[in-house]
Amino acid sequence: MISIYNILPEVSLLIIVLYFIIYKSYVINLSNDLKMNHIEKIIYITFFSLILILISIYDSNYCIYSFNKLFVNDNLTIFTKIVILVSTLAVLFISKNYLKNNKIYEIEYYIFILLSILGMFTLISSNDFITFYIAIELQSLSFYTLATYRRKSLYSTEAGLKYFILGAISSSLLLFGISILYSFTGATSFNDLHILLYNIDYLNNDYINNLYLLSMILIIVSILFKLGAVPFHNWLPDIYEGSSTSVTAFFSIVPKIALIAIFIKLLMLLVLITNSSFNVILSISCILSITVGSLSALFQKKIKRLLAYSAISHIGYILIGFIGSYSYNYVSILTYIIIYIIMTILVFTVVFTLSRQKESRGLGTSIVHIEYISELKGLAYKEPYLAILLSITFFSMAGIPPLAGFFSKMYILLNAIESNLIIVPLISIIFSVVSAFYYIRLVKLMFFEKDSKIKYMKYKKKIIYFTLVLIVFLTFFLFMPNVLVEFIQILIENLYNIYL
Amino acid sequence: MFDDFLLFFIVLPLFGCLLVNLKRLETNIHNIAFYYAIFILIVSLFLLFNLSINDYTYSYILNINWLNIDNYSIKFGIDGISIFFIILTTFLIPVCFKLNIKSYISVNYYYTCFFILEFLLLIVFTVLDVLFFYISFESTLIPMFLIIGIWGSRERRIHAAYQLFLYTLGGSVLMLLAIFKIYSFCGSTDLETITLTKFPLSLEKYLFLAFFIAFSVKVPVFPFHIWLPEAHTEAPTGGSVILAGILLKLGTYGLLRFTIPVLPESTIYFTPLVYTLCCLGIIYASLTTIRQIDLKKIIAYSSVAHMAYCIIGLFSLTVEGIVGSILLMIGHGLISSALFILVGIIYDKYHTRIIHYYRGLTMVMPIYSILFLFFTLSNISFPGTVNFVSEFLIFNGLLCSNSFILIIAGIGTLLGASYSLWLYNRLSFGYLNTKTIKYFSDINKKDILLLIPFIISTLVLGLFPTIITDYFNTPVLVILETINYIIQ
């Protein structure tokens, strides 16, 4: 069987990476702008064609295994891959200005982004724990390198080192869990494990039950670390703050959906729906994430750290979806993450668009993007469109109706109450009011205060047209939620049909 | 009459938003916004004239197929109760447009905020689905937050805006969980479906508490009232008018439409609690008002007292009580808004709201004093004004339900008279205070014309209340009969 067609996206990414590596060595005489133009054209063309290919092979009951069941291509993987490609395109588009201002002209930046996307693709398509581990390692290693990208800055190197050490620990825990699972089942493939774990009467056998719980908890803990859920969240704010902003944008937008998609598949295949042993750890992690995320974000003064803590609280909300046993929980999770991606893209668009000239002693003027929350003061009087954009995004993140963020929280909480949970929705909704404060504080800074000291430079208008589409989606989600939700519902139903 | 007339009507304010933001019409923006708002008022009056009095169902039913599922649609409809809230909304919005504001940001944002607010309010009063009621009820927070924060008068406006937003949001999130539990129990959030479902009493008590906390923060009922004086004093005059006129009524309308019919057994179970809180509210708010020195705070606290009367009337579960309560909501909407306009006029002239700076205004502003006297007497529920009829009806209803509360509420009327007359006395009578006020001019024609509709409607409704109450009778009877049917 010619299985290479099944991994066409991954293979094409690998080819582009190799091309970039070779490209650097023979175009050394071209100007930086021309090089960047070439690279961007290549990336845009590749991604668009991959998106088209993936859309064209999307089909309802599509499921193809390849390489002796190491890889799988089903409709969830296709959907997630499309989302990753689209969001990476968006991130690269909006961070172009930032890269130019900070003179990031090296090709290695794009190489590592492509390698991390390759890792994410392999992660989503993995059907075996070995592939899973290799993919997570590939993605994480590319991220460690991206986090230390600006090697001359103290912040960056510290961020990368922290990320590397903590990530290595979590990967080792993952490996330990996988090996325990292998030890008592003798299988690493998801299909074999699914058949074994669903049919073995392991609940009555203490030895196997304990080993199962231990291995699954280690694997879940490792994934929770990578997501940034609370007992394992300490790396997130430092990494977000220390890396260069374009890398932070990439971190906060792209990898979460890959991890969540594979987490959904793991829980669907390896954990019986009626098995509620993992609900305890997921509930505790979820409640703590929402609490710690909301409360810590109240005191932040830097935008990137605020976004990091708000990302932690959003992950807490997503984890609510994993707790109950209601079968439509996964629909609400995927809806939430997509709306979260759109909101984060909008926030980072504004962060990249607002730049000002800063005089530093001895080094001349440099172009700096906003770093502190207080630099947003009086934005409504200077750049009204950006202020309206940001305030709609922040109201949506706070979960205020009628914007899309409210609907994403609504679906999650609706499913939680259908699963008869009481404490978790109650605490999450109380802390959503607490977190609403720091979002409306940003709106207050933009609209209610005037500041004439900071003058922003002009920005390109085409970014605005791009954001218009996203804002229209957020605002008018109220009128047509079924465009997204029904689609994801059909996806999850097909997933259930294929695997269970 | 085409079928989707209600859809056309609800979407009208959104076109107003677009109109106001067009660059080509920028020179005429004040006139355009005002006349468009008057147009919306005329359309709502047209809706009134086509409504028949003895209808026991909703008219102008609009079904929106929100998700593409065959049987699930959101219903919008108007009945005798909602039409008057709609008319009150569409009446107060053009009034707000004619009030002066000081704005650093361009004026079209003011009009846009109010049009969005009007759109959301029209949805609130016509939707017959509890989830969408919650969505639109919460969405009104966003424009209100922006109105208080951008156009308010002094630094404390930020504190007031936060308090309004977070307090009201915090109160109503529990209602969201209750709605989800209702959905999980009934399978639908449609009002008629959940009205006819009988919940088990233990579940119903929690649901009622969740709904009641949400509405009691909005109304506001005594322990949760502290955001109201703050929000009113810091809001611009237009914001105060809309806040007092309509936004407080969202809570009582929600109680009337979505809590009492849906959860009738726990309504009866919790009635003593509600009565206690409301009576405490009346007495406490009235006594606190006597000591206030800020003009707007006095009127804001009187709103708390009047709204407590509304809730007492609602929970008496008699026809007189509920009809009186709805009439009080409408009357209070008119009278409090008029009082805020009057205070706003004087604030625009002298830029202070502290009552010590004013004395003897009758000497130099006689027309203003007459208007102020008229509305103060209306606030006291003087016979001949709509507040009198409504409080009389509430007391009648209360007599059937619980006579002890009647005595306390009657004391509340006395206290209401005391602070209102004390305010009027200090403001208008005595010798003129020339130390603080040096230049005088009476109220101008524009403001008098603005207040004339309020005077006419207060008098007409006070002398001929059956013009409106005929529309209320049948829907209220329907509600009470449904409650009787469910309880059996």
PDB file of N, CA and C in Angstrom, chain A residues 58-95:
ATOM      1  N   TYR A  58     -11.961  15.810   3.038  1.00  0.00           N
ATOM      2  CA  TYR A  58     -12.840  15.695   4.182  1.00  0.00           C
ATOM      3  C   TYR A  58     -14.105  14.945   3.807  1.00  0.00           C
ATOM      4  N   ASP A  59     -14.438  13.979   4.624  1.00  0.00           N
ATOM      5  CA  ASP A  59     -15.608  13.170   4.305  1.00  0.00           C
ATOM      6  C   ASP A  59     -16.154  12.673   5.625  1.00  0.00           C
ATOM      7  N   SER A  60     -17.444  12.307   5.688  1.00  0.00           N
ATOM      8  CA  SER A  60     -18.023  12.011   6.992  1.00  0.00           C
ATOM      9  C   SER A  60     -17.395  10.838   7.690  1.00  0.00           C
ATOM     10  N   ASN A  61     -17.363   9.702   7.050  1.00  0.00           N
ATOM     11  CA  ASN A  61     -16.921   8.535   7.798  1.00  0.00           C
ATOM     12  C   ASN A  61     -15.528   8.128   7.391  1.00  0.00           C
ATOM     13  N   TYR A  62     -14.709   9.111   7.259  1.00  0.00           N
ATOM     14  CA  TYR A  62     -13.382   8.901   6.703  1.00  0.00           C
ATOM     15  C   TYR A  62     -12.438   8.467   7.807  1.00  0.00           C
ATOM     16  N   CYS A  63     -11.782   7.383   7.636  1.00  0.00           N
ATOM     17  CA  CYS A  63     -10.795   6.967   8.619  1.00  0.00           C
ATOM     18  C   CYS A  63      -9.804   6.045   7.945  1.00  0.00           C
ATOM     19  N   ILE A  64      -8.586   6.474   7.813  1.00  0.00           N
ATOM     20  CA  ILE A  64      -7.578   5.663   7.114  1.00  0.00           C
ATOM     21  C   ILE A  64      -6.385   5.505   8.023  1.00  0.00           C
ATOM     22  N   TYR A  65      -5.982   4.299   8.236  1.00  0.00           N
ATOM     23  CA  TYR A  65      -4.772   4.040   9.010  1.00  0.00           C
ATOM     24  C   TYR A  65      -3.617   3.854   8.064  1.00  0.00           C
ATOM     25  N   SER A  66      -2.439   4.240   8.495  1.00  0.00           N
ATOM     26  CA  SER A  66      -1.288   4.016   7.619  1.00  0.00           C
ATOM     27  C   SER A  66      -0.104   3.631   8.455  1.00  0.00           C
ATOM     28  N   PHE A  67       0.909   3.102   7.782  1.00  0.00           N
ATOM     29  CA  PHE A  67       2.152   2.665   8.412  1.00  0.00           C
ATOM     30  C   PHE A  67       1.885   1.701   9.549  1.00  0.00           C
ATOM     31  N   ASN A  68       1.130   0.673   9.254  1.00  0.00           N
ATOM     32  CA  ASN A  68       0.882  -0.373  10.228  1.00  0.00           C
ATOM     33  C   ASN A  68       0.183   0.200  11.463  1.00  0.00           C
ATOM     34  N   LYS A  69      -0.833   1.062  11.227  1.00  0.00           N
ATOM     35  CA  LYS A  69      -1.646   1.690  12.271  1.00  0.00           C
ATOM     36  C   LYS A  69      -0.861   2.580  13.211  1.00  0.00           C
ATOM     37  N   LEU A  70       0.216   3.213  12.690  1.00  0.00           N
ATOM     38  CA  LEU A  70       0.895   4.219  13.504  1.00  0.00           C
ATOM     39  C   LEU A  70       0.242   5.582  13.326  1.00  0.00           C
ATOM     40  N   PHE A  71      -0.284   5.821  12.126  1.00  0.00           N
ATOM     41  CA  PHE A  71      -0.936   7.094  11.842  1.00  0.00           C
ATOM     42  C   PHE A  71      -2.388   6.854  11.532  1.00  0.00           C
ATOM     43  N   VAL A  72      -3.204   7.862  11.809  1.00  0.00           N
ATOM     44  CA  VAL A  72      -4.596   7.764  11.396  1.00  0.00           C
ATOM     45  C   VAL A  72      -4.996   9.101  10.799  1.00  0.00           C
ATOM     46  N   ASN A  73      -5.834   9.043   9.792  1.00  0.00           N
ATOM     47  CA  ASN A  73      -6.405  10.263   9.228  1.00  0.00           C
ATOM     48  C   ASN A  73      -7.895  10.138   9.345  1.00  0.00           C
ATOM     49  N   ASP A  74      -8.500  10.847  10.267  1.00  0.00           N
ATOM     50  CA  ASP A  74      -9.959  10.858  10.243  1.00  0.00           C
ATOM     51  C   ASP A  74     -10.427  12.295  10.264  1.00  0.00           C
ATOM     52  N   ASN A  75     -11.730  12.498  10.342  1.00  0.00           N
ATOM     53  CA  ASN A  75     -12.209  13.855  10.099  1.00  0.00           C
ATOM     54  C   ASN A  75     -11.828  14.820  11.212  1.00  0.00           C
ATOM     55  N   LEU A  76     -11.629  14.313  12.450  1.00  0.00           N
ATOM     56  CA  LEU A  76     -11.168  15.217  13.493  1.00  0.00           C
ATOM     57  C   LEU A  76      -9.764  15.728  13.183  1.00  0.00           C
ATOM     58  N   THR A  77      -8.900  14.818  12.676  1.00  0.00           N
ATOM     59  CA  THR A  77      -7.535  15.245  12.379  1.00  0.00           C
ATOM     60  C   THR A  77      -7.537  16.248  11.243  1.00  0.00           C
ATOM     61  N   ILE A  78      -8.368  16.006  10.230  1.00  0.00           N
ATOM     62  CA  ILE A  78      -8.405  16.944   9.116  1.00  0.00           C
ATOM     63  C   ILE A  78      -8.870  18.311   9.598  1.00  0.00           C
ATOM     64  N   PHE A  79      -9.919  18.318  10.405  1.00  0.00           N
ATOM     65  CA  PHE A  79     -10.451  19.586  10.908  1.00  0.00           C
ATOM     66  C   PHE A  79      -9.394  20.322  11.717  1.00  0.00           C
ATOM     67  N   THR A  80      -8.724  19.590  12.625  1.00  0.00           N
ATOM     68  CA  THR A  80      -7.734  20.236  13.474  1.00  0.00           C
ATOM     69  C   THR A  80      -6.557  20.750  12.659  1.00  0.00           C
ATOM     70  N   LYS A  81      -6.163  19.962  11.644  1.00  0.00           N
ATOM     71  CA  LYS A  81      -5.051  20.421  10.816  1.00  0.00           C
ATOM     72  C   LYS A  81      -5.404  21.694  10.067  1.00  0.00           C
ATOM     73  N   ILE A  82      -6.647  21.748   9.576  1.00  0.00           N
ATOM     74  CA  ILE A  82      -7.058  22.968   8.874  1.00  0.00           C
ATOM     75  C   ILE A  82      -7.027  24.155   9.824  1.00  0.00           C
ATOM     76  N   VAL A  83      -7.539  23.942  11.046  1.00  0.00           N
ATOM     77  CA  VAL A  83      -7.551  25.050  12.000  1.00  0.00           C
ATOM     78  C   VAL A  83      -6.136  25.506  12.322  1.00  0.00           C
ATOM     79  N   ILE A  84      -5.210  24.525  12.483  1.00  0.00           N
ATOM     80  CA  ILE A  84      -3.831  24.905  12.802  1.00  0.00           C
ATOM     81  C   ILE A  84      -3.224  25.702  11.654  1.00  0.00           C
ATOM     82  N   LEU A  85      -3.459  25.251  10.421  1.00  0.00           N
ATOM     83  CA  LEU A  85      -2.865  25.960   9.289  1.00  0.00           C
ATOM     84  C   LEU A  85      -3.421  27.372   9.178  1.00  0.00           C
ATOM     85  N   VAL A  86      -4.752  27.489   9.325  1.00  0.00           N
ATOM     86  CA  VAL A  86      -5.361  28.816   9.198  1.00  0.00           C
ATOM     87  C   VAL A  86      -4.853  29.747  10.294  1.00  0.00           C
ATOM     88  N   SER A  87      -4.766  29.217  11.537  1.00  0.00           N
ATOM     89  CA  SER A  87      -4.334  30.114  12.610  1.00  0.00           C
ATOM     90  C   SER A  87      -2.860  30.471  12.472  1.00  0.00           C
ATOM     91  N   THR A  88      -2.027  29.525  11.953  1.00  0.00           N
ATOM     92  CA  THR A  88      -0.628  29.893  11.741  1.00  0.00           C
ATOM     93  C   THR A  88      -0.502  30.965  10.672  1.00  0.00           C
ATOM     94  N   LEU A  89      -1.296  30.824   9.603  1.00  0.00           N
ATOM     95  CA  LEU A  89      -1.293  31.852   8.574  1.00  0.00           C
ATOM     96  C   LEU A  89      -1.652  33.200   9.165  1.00  0.00           C
ATOM     97  N   ALA A  90      -2.697  33.188  10.040  1.00  0.00           N
ATOM     98  CA  ALA A  90      -3.120  34.448  10.646  1.00  0.00           C
ATOM     99  C   ALA A  90      -1.987  35.032  11.490  1.00  0.00           C
ATOM    100  N   VAL A  91      -1.332  34.169  12.285  1.00  0.00           N
ATOM    101  CA  VAL A  91      -0.261  34.672  13.150  1.00  0.00           C
ATOM    102  C   VAL A  91       0.875  35.245  12.317  1.00  0.00           C
ATOM    103  N   LEU A  92       1.255  34.539  11.250  1.00  0.00           N
ATOM    104  CA  LEU A  92       2.355  35.046  10.430  1.00  0.00           C
ATOM    105  C   LEU A  92       1.971  36.351   9.756  1.00  0.00           C
ATOM    106  N   PHE A  93       0.699  36.441   9.347  1.00  0.00           N
ATOM    107  CA  PHE A  93       0.251  37.659   8.672  1.00  0.00           C
ATOM    108  C   PHE A  93       0.314  38.854   9.605  1.00  0.00           C
ATOM    109  N   ILE A  94      -0.183  38.653  10.846  1.00  0.00           N
ATOM    110  CA  ILE A  94      -0.233  39.826  11.705  1.00  0.00           C
ATOM    111  C   ILE A  94       1.110  40.160  12.303  1.00  0.00           C
ATOM    112  N   SER A  95       2.050  39.179  12.363  1.00  0.00           N
ATOM    113  CA  SER A  95       3.307  39.505  13.017  1.00  0.00           C
ATOM    114  C   SER A  95       4.365  39.968  12.040  1.00  0.00           C
TER     115      SER A  95
END
